[in-house]
mmCIF file of C-alpha atoms in Angstrom:
data_model
loop_
_atom_site.group_PDB
_atom_site.id
_atom_site.type_symbol
_atom_site.label_atom_id
_atom_site.label_comp_id
_atom_site.label_asym_id
_atom_site.label_seq_id
_atom_site.Cartn_x
_atom_site.Cartn_y
_atom_site.Cartn_z
ATOM 1 C CA UNK A 1 0.000 0.000 0.000
ATOM 2 C CA UNK A 2 1.384 3.407 -0.932
ATOM 3 C CA UNK A 3 1.807 6.241 1.566
ATOM 4 C CA UNK A 4 -0.927 8.146 -0.296
ATOM 5 C CA UNK A 5 -3.346 5.233 0.173
ATOM 6 C CA UNK A 6 -2.362 4.946 3.837
ATOM 7 C CA UNK A 7 -3.032 8.662 4.294
ATOM 8 C CA UNK A 8 -6.440 8.205 2.697
ATOM 9 C CA UNK A 9 -7.128 5.552 5.345
ATOM 10 C CA UNK A 10 -6.350 8.131 8.037
ATOM 11 C CA UNK A 11 -2.714 7.399 8.887
ATOM 12 C CA UNK A 12 -0.142 10.150 8.274
ATOM 13 C CA UNK A 13 3.374 8.703 8.326
ATOM 14 C CA UNK A 14 4.875 12.114 7.545
ATOM 15 C CA UNK A 15 3.367 13.551 10.721
ATOM 16 C CA UNK A 16 4.790 10.598 12.628
ATOM 17 C CA UNK A 17 8.272 11.316 11.297
ATOM 18 C CA UNK A 18 7.973 14.985 12.278
ATOM 19 C CA UNK A 19 6.882 13.992 15.790
ATOM 20 C CA UNK A 20 10.009 11.855 16.117
ATOM 21 C CA UNK A 21 12.214 14.757 15.040
ATOM 22 C CA UNK A 22 10.555 17.095 17.554
ATOM 23 C CA UNK A 23 11.061 14.696 20.475
ATOM 24 C CA UNK A 24 14.573 13.593 19.522
ATOM 25 C CA UNK A 25 16.498 16.159 21.592
ATOM 26 C CA UNK A 26 14.448 15.600 24.765
ATOM 27 C CA UNK A 27 14.820 11.829 24.562
ATOM 28 C CA UNK A 28 18.539 11.971 23.809
ATOM 29 C CA UNK A 29 19.135 13.972 26.993
ATOM 30 C CA UNK A 30 18.156 10.886 29.026
ATOM 31 C CA UNK A 31 20.905 8.802 27.401
ATOM 32 C CA UNK A 32 24.122 8.059 29.233
ATOM 33 C CA UNK A 33 27.004 5.938 27.953
ATOM 34 C CA UNK A 34 25.013 2.767 28.733
ATOM 35 C CA UNK A 35 22.567 3.481 25.889
ATOM 36 C CA UNK A 36 23.886 1.946 22.678
ATOM 37 C CA UNK A 37 22.851 2.411 19.080
ATOM 38 C CA UNK A 38 21.610 5.985 19.266
ATOM 39 C CA UNK A 39 18.080 7.108 18.470
ATOM 40 C CA UNK A 40 15.410 5.513 16.298
ATOM 41 C CA UNK A 41 16.334 1.840 16.212
ATOM 42 C CA UNK A 42 13.832 -1.002 16.153
ATOM 43 C CA UNK A 43 14.874 -1.880 19.702
ATOM 44 C CA UNK A 44 16.654 0.049 22.426
ATOM 45 C CA UNK A 45 20.016 -1.270 23.561
ATOM 46 C CA UNK A 46 21.353 -0.808 27.091
ATOM 47 C CA UNK A 47 24.775 -1.934 28.268
ATOM 48 C CA UNK A 48 24.390 -3.895 31.514
ATOM 49 C CA UNK A 49 28.038 -4.875 31.901
ATOM 50 C CA UNK A 50 27.989 -3.295 35.367
ATOM 51 C CA UNK A 51 25.763 -6.144 36.539
ATOM 52 C CA UNK A 52 28.811 -8.423 36.507
ATOM 53 C CA UNK A 53 29.876 -6.712 39.731
ATOM 54 C CA UNK A 54 26.638 -7.775 41.439
ATOM 55 C CA UNK A 55 26.685 -10.843 43.641
ATOM 56 C CA UNK A 56 23.257 -11.930 42.375
ATOM 57 C CA UNK A 57 21.551 -9.307 40.195
ATOM 58 C CA UNK A 58 17.782 -9.296 39.857
ATOM 59 C CA UNK A 59 15.905 -7.334 37.217
ATOM 60 C CA UNK A 60 12.755 -5.494 38.283
ATOM 61 C CA UNK A 61 10.086 -4.529 35.781
ATOM 62 C CA UNK A 62 6.899 -2.485 35.867
ATOM 63 C CA UNK A 63 4.299 -1.297 33.386
ATOM 64 C CA UNK A 64 1.386 1.123 33.718
ATOM 65 C CA UNK A 65 -0.515 4.042 32.247
ATOM 66 C CA UNK A 66 -2.138 7.138 33.680
ATOM 67 C CA UNK A 67 -5.779 6.173 33.277
ATOM 68 C CA UNK A 68 -8.495 8.688 32.519
ATOM 69 C CA UNK A 69 -6.334 11.621 33.600
ATOM 70 C CA UNK A 70 -5.493 11.901 29.899
ATOM 71 C CA UNK A 71 -9.085 13.044 29.278
ATOM 72 C CA UNK A 72 -8.367 16.211 31.242
ATOM 73 C CA UNK A 73 -5.161 16.910 29.336
ATOM 74 C CA UNK A 74 -7.116 16.518 26.106
ATOM 75 C CA UNK A 75 -9.978 18.714 27.320
ATOM 76 C CA UNK A 76 -7.754 21.721 28.026
ATOM 77 C CA UNK A 77 -5.153 20.946 25.336
ATOM 78 C CA UNK A 78 -2.276 20.766 27.828
ATOM 79 C CA UNK A 79 0.008 17.801 27.341
ATOM 80 C CA UNK A 80 3.369 18.684 28.900
ATOM 81 C CA UNK A 81 2.756 17.126 32.341
ATOM 82 C CA UNK A 82 1.055 13.827 31.555
ATOM 83 C CA UNK A 83 4.471 12.315 30.780
ATOM 84 C CA UNK A 84 5.638 12.899 34.356
ATOM 85 C CA UNK A 85 2.523 11.105 35.547
ATOM 86 C CA UNK A 86 3.462 8.122 33.405
ATOM 87 C CA UNK A 87 7.015 7.984 34.735
ATOM 88 C CA UNK A 88 5.747 8.311 38.294
ATOM 89 C CA UNK A 89 3.337 5.434 37.882
ATOM 90 C CA UNK A 90 5.951 3.155 36.308
ATOM 91 C CA UNK A 91 9.354 4.056 37.745
ATOM 92 C CA UNK A 92 8.164 4.659 41.323
ATOM 93 C CA UNK A 93 6.957 1.046 41.339
ATOM 94 C CA UNK A 94 10.521 -0.045 40.525
ATOM 95 C CA UNK A 95 11.977 1.706 43.582
ATOM 96 C CA UNK A 96 9.448 -0.042 45.839
ATOM 97 C CA UNK A 97 11.491 -3.242 45.673
ATOM 98 C CA UNK A 98 14.706 -1.302 46.219
ATOM 99 C CA UNK A 99 15.777 -1.433 42.569
ATOM 100 C CA UNK A 100 17.508 1.353 40.667
ATOM 101 C CA UNK A 101 15.638 2.101 37.434
ATOM 102 C CA UNK A 102 17.727 1.641 34.300
ATOM 103 C CA UNK A 103 15.603 2.285 31.235
ATOM 104 C CA UNK A 104 12.037 2.857 30.070
ATOM 105 C CA UNK A 105 9.993 2.646 26.888
ATOM 106 C CA UNK A 106 6.683 4.372 26.118
ATOM 107 C CA UNK A 107 3.688 3.773 23.876
ATOM 108 C CA UNK A 108 1.241 6.404 22.665
ATOM 109 C CA UNK A 109 -1.917 5.416 20.805
ATOM 110 C CA UNK A 110 -3.803 8.286 19.184
ATOM 111 C CA UNK A 111 -6.537 8.986 16.687
ATOM 112 C CA UNK A 112 -4.352 11.388 14.724
ATOM 113 C CA UNK A 113 -0.677 12.251 15.099
ATOM 114 C CA UNK A 114 -0.334 15.928 15.878
ATOM 115 C CA UNK A 115 3.465 16.244 15.984
ATOM 116 C CA UNK A 116 3.635 19.074 18.504
ATOM 117 C CA UNK A 117 1.241 17.270 20.854
ATOM 118 C CA UNK A 118 3.134 13.978 20.697
ATOM 119 C CA UNK A 119 6.435 15.781 21.183
ATOM 120 C CA UNK A 120 5.046 17.588 24.242
ATOM 121 C CA UNK A 121 3.941 14.311 25.813
ATOM 122 C CA UNK A 122 7.288 12.649 25.160
ATOM 123 C CA UNK A 123 9.235 15.689 26.378
ATOM 124 C CA UNK A 124 7.382 15.347 29.688
ATOM 125 C CA UNK A 125 8.291 11.667 29.841
ATOM 126 C CA UNK A 126 11.931 12.437 29.059
ATOM 127 C CA UNK A 127 12.203 15.201 31.658
ATOM 128 C CA UNK A 128 10.829 12.913 34.357
ATOM 129 C CA UNK A 129 13.067 10.049 33.215
ATOM 130 C CA UNK A 130 16.080 12.327 33.594
ATOM 131 C CA UNK A 131 14.925 13.311 37.090
ATOM 132 C CA UNK A 132 14.766 9.650 38.125
ATOM 133 C CA UNK A 133 17.992 8.567 36.433
ATOM 134 C CA UNK A 134 16.136 6.484 33.861
ATOM 135 C CA UNK A 135 17.130 6.287 30.188
ATOM 136 C CA UNK A 136 14.245 6.580 27.725
ATOM 137 C CA UNK A 137 15.534 4.050 25.197
ATOM 138 C CA UNK A 138 12.568 3.639 22.893
ATOM 139 C CA UNK A 139 8.910 4.154 22.227
ATOM 140 C CA UNK A 140 6.108 3.887 19.736
ATOM 141 C CA UNK A 141 3.407 6.222 18.490
ATOM 142 C CA UNK A 142 0.505 4.550 16.686
ATOM 143 C CA UNK A 143 -2.365 6.197 14.839
ATOM 144 C CA UNK A 144 -5.711 4.446 15.298
ATOM 145 C CA UNK A 145 -8.162 6.355 13.082
ATOM 146 C CA UNK A 146 -11.738 5.202 13.479
ATOM 147 C CA UNK A 147 -10.931 3.681 16.847
ATOM 148 C CA UNK A 148 -9.861 6.884 18.588
ATOM 149 C CA UNK A 149 -11.058 10.406 17.816
ATOM 150 C CA UNK A 150 -8.626 12.912 16.235
ATOM 151 C CA UNK A 151 -7.840 14.505 19.609
ATOM 152 C CA UNK A 152 -7.898 11.292 21.664
ATOM 153 C CA UNK A 153 -4.828 9.449 22.902
ATOM 154 C CA UNK A 154 -3.667 7.091 25.614
ATOM 155 C CA UNK A 155 -0.187 6.578 27.030
ATOM 156 C CA UNK A 156 1.530 3.609 28.622
ATOM 157 C CA UNK A 157 5.065 2.680 29.530
ATOM 158 C CA UNK A 158 7.325 -0.004 30.921
ATOM 159 C CA UNK A 159 10.602 0.206 32.819
ATOM 160 C CA UNK A 160 13.360 -2.096 33.994
ATOM 161 C CA UNK A 161 15.599 -1.767 37.037
ATOM 162 C CA UNK A 162 18.197 -3.796 38.906
ATOM 163 C CA UNK A 163 18.783 -4.752 42.529
ATOM 164 C CA UNK A 164 20.976 -7.144 44.486
ATOM 165 C CA UNK A 165 18.945 -10.201 45.493
ATOM 166 C CA UNK A 166 19.816 -9.781 49.171
ATOM 167 C CA UNK A 167 18.805 -6.104 49.112
ATOM 168 C CA UNK A 168 15.261 -6.541 47.800
ATOM 169 C CA UNK A 169 12.806 -4.663 49.987
ATOM 170 C CA UNK A 170 9.576 -6.304 51.046
ATOM 171 C CA UNK A 171 7.269 -7.590 53.751
ATOM 172 C CA UNK A 172 9.715 -10.305 54.818
ATOM 173 C CA UNK A 173 12.047 -7.620 56.249
ATOM 174 C CA UNK A 174 9.373 -5.856 58.333
ATOM 175 C CA UNK A 175 9.551 -6.324 62.102
ATOM 176 C CA UNK A 176 7.466 -5.566 65.168
ATOM 177 C CA UNK A 177 7.990 -1.938 66.186
ATOM 178 C CA UNK A 178 8.917 -0.645 62.731
ATOM 179 C CA UNK A 179 7.826 2.911 61.979
ATOM 180 C CA UNK A 180 5.545 3.783 59.056
ATOM 181 C CA UNK A 181 6.709 7.003 57.386
ATOM 182 C CA UNK A 182 4.282 8.765 55.059
ATOM 183 C CA UNK A 183 5.528 10.876 52.152
ATOM 184 C CA UNK A 184 3.331 13.684 50.867
ATOM 185 C CA UNK A 185 1.730 13.511 47.444
ATOM 186 C CA UNK A 186 1.526 16.510 45.126
ATOM 187 C CA UNK A 187 -2.180 15.977 44.532
ATOM 188 C CA UNK A 188 -4.329 13.293 42.965
ATOM 189 C CA UNK A 189 -1.371 11.793 41.101
ATOM 190 C CA UNK A 190 -2.928 9.407 38.528
ATOM 191 C CA UNK A 191 -5.625 7.516 40.394
ATOM 192 C CA UNK A 192 -9.300 8.041 40.982
ATOM 193 C CA UNK A 193 -9.934 10.285 37.982
ATOM 194 C CA UNK A 194 -13.027 8.380 36.912
ATOM 195 C CA UNK A 195 -14.539 9.440 40.243
ATOM 196 C CA UNK A 196 -13.254 13.001 39.775
ATOM 197 C CA UNK A 197 -14.819 13.242 36.327
ATOM 198 C CA UNK A 198 -18.107 11.821 37.644
ATOM 199 C CA UNK A 199 -18.244 14.350 40.485
ATOM 200 C CA UNK A 200 -17.570 17.298 38.185
ATOM 201 C CA UNK A 201 -20.083 16.090 35.594
ATOM 202 C CA UNK A 202 -22.749 15.743 38.282
ATOM 203 C CA UNK A 203 -22.080 19.328 39.378
ATOM 204 C CA UNK A 204 -21.933 20.657 35.811
ATOM 205 C CA UNK A 205 -18.328 21.801 36.246
ATOM 206 C CA UNK A 206 -16.167 21.820 33.104
ATOM 207 C CA UNK A 207 -12.409 21.365 33.047
ATOM 208 C CA UNK A 208 -12.187 24.731 31.286
ATOM 209 C CA UNK A 209 -14.062 26.503 34.117
ATOM 210 C CA UNK A 210 -12.293 28.614 36.720
ATOM 211 C CA UNK A 211 -12.966 27.599 40.327
ATOM 212 C CA UNK A 212 -12.239 29.832 43.287
ATOM 213 C CA UNK A 213 -12.535 26.778 45.556
ATOM 214 C CA UNK A 214 -9.906 24.840 43.625
ATOM 215 C CA UNK A 215 -7.771 27.914 43.095
ATOM 216 C CA UNK A 216 -7.638 28.231 39.328
ATOM 217 C CA UNK A 217 -8.581 26.622 36.043
ATOM 218 C CA UNK A 218 -10.169 23.309 37.014
ATOM 219 C CA UNK A 219 -8.282 21.257 34.448
ATOM 220 C CA UNK A 220 -4.903 22.740 35.352
ATOM 221 C CA UNK A 221 -5.424 22.114 39.063
ATOM 222 C CA UNK A 222 -6.353 18.497 38.381
ATOM 223 C CA UNK A 223 -3.345 18.026 36.098
ATOM 224 C CA UNK A 224 -0.855 18.737 38.897
ATOM 225 C CA UNK A 225 1.833 16.189 37.988
ATOM 226 C CA UNK A 226 2.646 13.149 40.075
ATOM 227 C CA UNK A 227 5.439 13.650 42.595
ATOM 228 C CA UNK A 228 8.519 11.552 41.826
ATOM 229 C CA UNK A 229 10.016 9.641 44.756
ATOM 230 C CA UNK A 230 12.698 7.528 43.099
ATOM 231 C CA UNK A 231 15.735 9.817 43.323
ATOM 232 C CA UNK A 232 15.188 10.823 46.987
ATOM 233 C CA UNK A 233 14.589 7.204 47.991
ATOM 234 C CA UNK A 234 17.681 6.011 46.154
ATOM 235 C CA UNK A 235 19.675 8.530 48.192
ATOM 236 C CA UNK A 236 18.114 7.191 51.395
ATOM 237 C CA UNK A 237 18.941 3.613 50.424
ATOM 238 C CA UNK A 238 22.515 4.583 49.547
ATOM 239 C CA UNK A 239 23.177 6.371 52.858
ATOM 240 C CA UNK A 240 25.790 4.236 54.685
ATOM 241 C CA UNK A 241 24.483 5.127 58.147
ATOM 242 C CA UNK A 242 21.035 3.802 57.141
ATOM 243 C CA UNK A 243 22.175 0.494 55.655
ATOM 244 C CA UNK A 244 19.363 -2.034 56.100
ATOM 245 C CA UNK A 245 17.126 0.477 57.875
ATOM 246 C CA UNK A 246 14.430 0.645 55.181
ATOM 247 C CA UNK A 247 12.452 -2.591 55.247
ATOM 248 C CA UNK A 248 9.659 -1.996 52.740
ATOM 249 C CA UNK A 249 8.151 0.714 50.557
ATOM 250 C CA UNK A 250 4.610 1.137 49.259
ATOM 251 C CA UNK A 251 3.487 3.280 46.324
ATOM 252 C CA UNK A 252 -0.010 4.603 47.041
ATOM 253 C CA UNK A 253 -1.813 4.135 43.733
ATOM 254 C CA UNK A 254 -5.007 2.267 42.797
ATOM 255 C CA UNK A 255 -6.725 0.852 45.862
ATOM 256 C CA UNK A 256 -5.932 3.756 48.143
ATOM 257 C CA UNK A 257 -4.044 4.154 51.363
ATOM 258 C CA UNK A 258 -4.630 1.146 53.613
ATOM 259 C CA UNK A 259 -4.716 -1.535 50.918
ATOM 260 C CA UNK A 260 -1.405 -0.501 49.375
ATOM 261 C CA UNK A 261 0.404 -0.385 52.708
ATOM 262 C CA UNK A 262 -1.044 -3.783 53.657
ATOM 263 C CA UNK A 263 0.636 -5.293 50.577
ATOM 264 C CA UNK A 264 4.120 -4.648 52.034
ATOM 265 C CA UNK A 265 3.453 -5.869 55.587
ATOM 266 C CA UNK A 266 3.847 -9.526 56.605
ATOM 267 C CA UNK A 267 0.852 -11.743 57.268
ATOM 268 C CA UNK A 268 -0.253 -11.417 60.878
ATOM 269 C CA UNK A 269 1.193 -7.930 61.352
ATOM 270 C CA UNK A 270 -0.876 -4.759 61.482
ATOM 271 C CA UNK A 271 -0.616 -0.997 61.547
ATOM 272 C CA UNK A 272 -2.996 1.766 62.485
ATOM 273 C CA UNK A 273 -2.451 5.037 60.648
ATOM 274 C CA UNK A 274 -3.429 8.116 62.614
ATOM 275 C CA UNK A 275 -5.355 10.533 60.391
ATOM 276 C CA UNK A 276 -4.487 13.434 62.692
ATOM 277 C CA UNK A 277 -0.868 13.276 61.481
ATOM 278 C CA UNK A 278 -1.736 15.001 58.201
ATOM 279 C CA UNK A 279 -4.231 17.297 56.535
ATOM 280 C CA UNK A 280 -5.498 16.194 53.094
ATOM 281 C CA UNK A 281 -4.772 18.690 50.340
ATOM 282 C CA UNK A 282 -7.511 21.208 49.413
ATOM 283 C CA UNK A 283 -8.257 19.438 46.101
ATOM 284 C CA UNK A 284 -9.471 16.381 48.014
ATOM 285 C CA UNK A 285 -11.589 18.448 50.389
ATOM 286 C CA UNK A 286 -13.218 20.422 47.582
ATOM 287 C CA UNK A 287 -14.025 17.318 45.543
ATOM 288 C CA UNK A 288 -15.446 15.564 48.611
ATOM 289 C CA UNK A 289 -17.626 18.577 49.365
ATOM 290 C CA UNK A 290 -18.830 18.662 45.752
ATOM 291 C CA UNK A 291 -19.765 14.981 46.032
ATOM 292 C CA UNK A 292 -21.497 15.518 49.372
ATOM 293 C CA UNK A 293 -19.329 12.785 50.865
ATOM 294 C CA UNK A 294 -16.585 12.477 53.459
ATOM 295 C CA UNK A 295 -12.839 12.266 53.007
ATOM 296 C CA UNK A 296 -12.911 8.941 54.800
ATOM 297 C CA UNK A 297 -15.204 7.458 52.150
ATOM 298 C CA UNK A 298 -12.572 8.057 49.450
ATOM 299 C CA UNK A 299 -9.624 6.478 51.298
ATOM 300 C CA UNK A 300 -9.824 3.448 49.019
ATOM 301 C CA UNK A 301 -9.802 5.566 45.850
ATOM 302 C CA UNK A 302 -7.622 8.664 46.358
ATOM 303 C CA UNK A 303 -4.253 9.015 48.029
ATOM 304 C CA UNK A 304 -5.579 11.949 50.138
ATOM 305 C CA UNK A 305 -2.105 13.468 50.380
ATOM 306 C CA UNK A 306 0.116 10.389 50.812
ATOM 307 C CA UNK A 307 1.995 9.187 47.743
ATOM 308 C CA UNK A 308 4.450 6.711 49.251
ATOM 309 C CA UNK A 309 5.120 4.868 52.511
ATOM 310 C CA UNK A 310 8.418 3.689 53.960
ATOM 311 C CA UNK A 311 8.455 1.070 56.714
ATOM 312 C CA UNK A 312 11.725 1.566 58.574
ATOM 313 C CA UNK A 313 13.624 0.511 61.674
ATOM 314 C CA UNK A 314 12.401 2.643 64.575
ATOM 315 C CA UNK A 315 15.766 4.187 65.457
ATOM 316 C CA UNK A 316 16.314 5.232 61.824
ATOM 317 C CA UNK A 317 13.010 7.047 61.315
ATOM 318 C CA UNK A 318 14.249 10.582 62.200
ATOM 319 C CA UNK A 319 17.225 10.318 59.832
ATOM 320 C CA UNK A 320 15.092 8.944 56.980
ATOM 321 C CA UNK A 321 12.577 11.768 57.401
ATOM 322 C CA UNK A 322 15.379 14.352 57.496
ATOM 323 C CA UNK A 323 16.855 13.086 54.225
ATOM 324 C CA UNK A 324 13.479 13.032 52.497
ATOM 325 C CA UNK A 325 12.654 16.531 53.735
ATOM 326 C CA UNK A 326 16.032 17.781 52.503
ATOM 327 C CA UNK A 327 15.031 16.476 49.064
ATOM 328 C CA UNK A 328 11.759 18.398 49.168
ATOM 329 C CA UNK A 329 9.504 15.489 50.193
ATOM 330 C CA UNK A 330 7.384 16.418 53.244
ATOM 331 C CA UNK A 331 7.386 13.288 55.432
ATOM 332 C CA UNK A 332 6.078 12.274 58.839
ATOM 333 C CA UNK A 333 5.453 9.342 61.161
ATOM 334 C CA UNK A 334 1.965 8.003 60.433
ATOM 335 C CA UNK A 335 1.953 4.789 62.467
ATOM 336 C CA UNK A 336 3.821 1.800 63.835
ATOM 337 C CA UNK A 337 3.845 -1.894 62.877
ATOM 338 C CA UNK A 338 2.848 -4.511 65.437
ATOM 339 C CA UNK A 339 2.744 -8.294 65.411
ATOM 340 C CA UNK A 340 0.688 -8.553 68.591
ATOM 341 C CA UNK A 341 -2.384 -10.739 68.232
ATOM 342 C CA UNK A 342 -5.587 -8.770 67.792
ATOM 343 C CA UNK A 343 -8.973 -8.708 66.102
ATOM 344 C CA UNK A 344 -8.700 -7.428 62.513
ATOM 345 C CA UNK A 345 -12.314 -6.349 62.143
ATOM 346 C CA UNK A 346 -12.358 -3.060 60.235
ATOM 347 C CA UNK A 347 -8.847 -3.538 58.831
ATOM 348 C CA UNK A 348 -7.831 -3.801 55.166
ATOM 349 C CA UNK A 349 -5.945 -7.074 54.729
ATOM 350 C CA UNK A 350 -3.700 -7.470 51.710
ATOM 351 C CA UNK A 351 -4.673 -6.428 48.184
ATOM 352 C CA UNK A 352 -4.168 -7.358 44.522
ATOM 353 C CA UNK A 353 -3.556 -11.006 45.317
ATOM 354 C CA UNK A 354 -1.085 -10.349 48.129
ATOM 355 C CA UNK A 355 -1.866 -12.104 51.399
ATOM 356 C CA UNK A 356 -0.221 -9.401 53.487
ATOM 357 C CA UNK A 357 -0.706 -7.515 56.721
ATOM 358 C CA UNK A 358 -3.654 -5.528 58.043
ATOM 359 C CA UNK A 359 -4.068 -1.736 58.033
ATOM 360 C CA UNK A 360 -6.733 0.695 59.093
ATOM 361 C CA UNK A 361 -6.978 4.441 59.523
ATOM 362 C CA UNK A 362 -8.099 5.858 62.857
ATOM 363 C CA UNK A 363 -9.096 9.225 64.283
ATOM 364 C CA UNK A 364 -9.904 12.416 62.402
ATOM 365 C CA UNK A 365 -7.879 14.313 59.823
ATOM 366 C CA UNK A 366 -6.001 17.417 60.882
ATOM 367 C CA UNK A 367 -7.658 20.628 59.762
#
């Protein structure tokens, strides 16, 4: 089939080539000497010779998207932050097991390639990859005319990291008396947007409206990019005085607060998180008020101001918090792990197939 015939079917290969040219500089800035073969190959190549110095190297992998948050980016024609959301969802899952991210690939499906739009999305991905020390080694943009509208797109990505086998973080390291440190989110991150969109639709609020309650253009407030935790946590894990102090990490994504923490606690253990230790961000309060519901009712959907947990040795908690704060991550003690026998009524126990610990939230949120 000729290019002219393909264009008649709705696919513009010329626009695709232009998009690649526009994103080339941003992507190349994520490449260190480990990336081989340059830009534009059929497959990305990454030199892993350094793994020969590992005693027993394990590869960690993660894949994800950003869900219906892309609908908001499309509604207000702002596409330069959605890439950071993608990196946050993918790469910050790699750090949870204690692995250092190495490289990432992305995939963008769209109804029509608009080169500047695609380049803006990829530039956001590349900037966030650079911030997390991850090489963006490849990607794909695919036009799906007739399946997606001209302004519709979806993004997904996958990343790979590496960790020593005896340094993998997880529930098996957690002990009685460990401290649960909460790390602040920047906002909604990339979860619960189907609920957000439902609430706004019910109230007749458009993404292009200005809201005094939310503090600006609705769509822009909701597009606040996902906070990236990888680089600060890698610095914590590399601190010699804290060797072995971090036992497990939990990325608060789909499923909410308690369920995600329960996944990284051992069976039979439990933790109560005291709501009074933090105040949910205004965006959560405004949306809850619009829905006529309580903040507590959305704890299984939104992060409510906590993007990541670290379960650490009790004596190390102050130093871990200090390092995170120095890296611009507000952090605080939210609870403590116990293995004492108790009734788990009202607790969340494990999630997503993990038969883990038990977690519940208690008390009232700080004002």
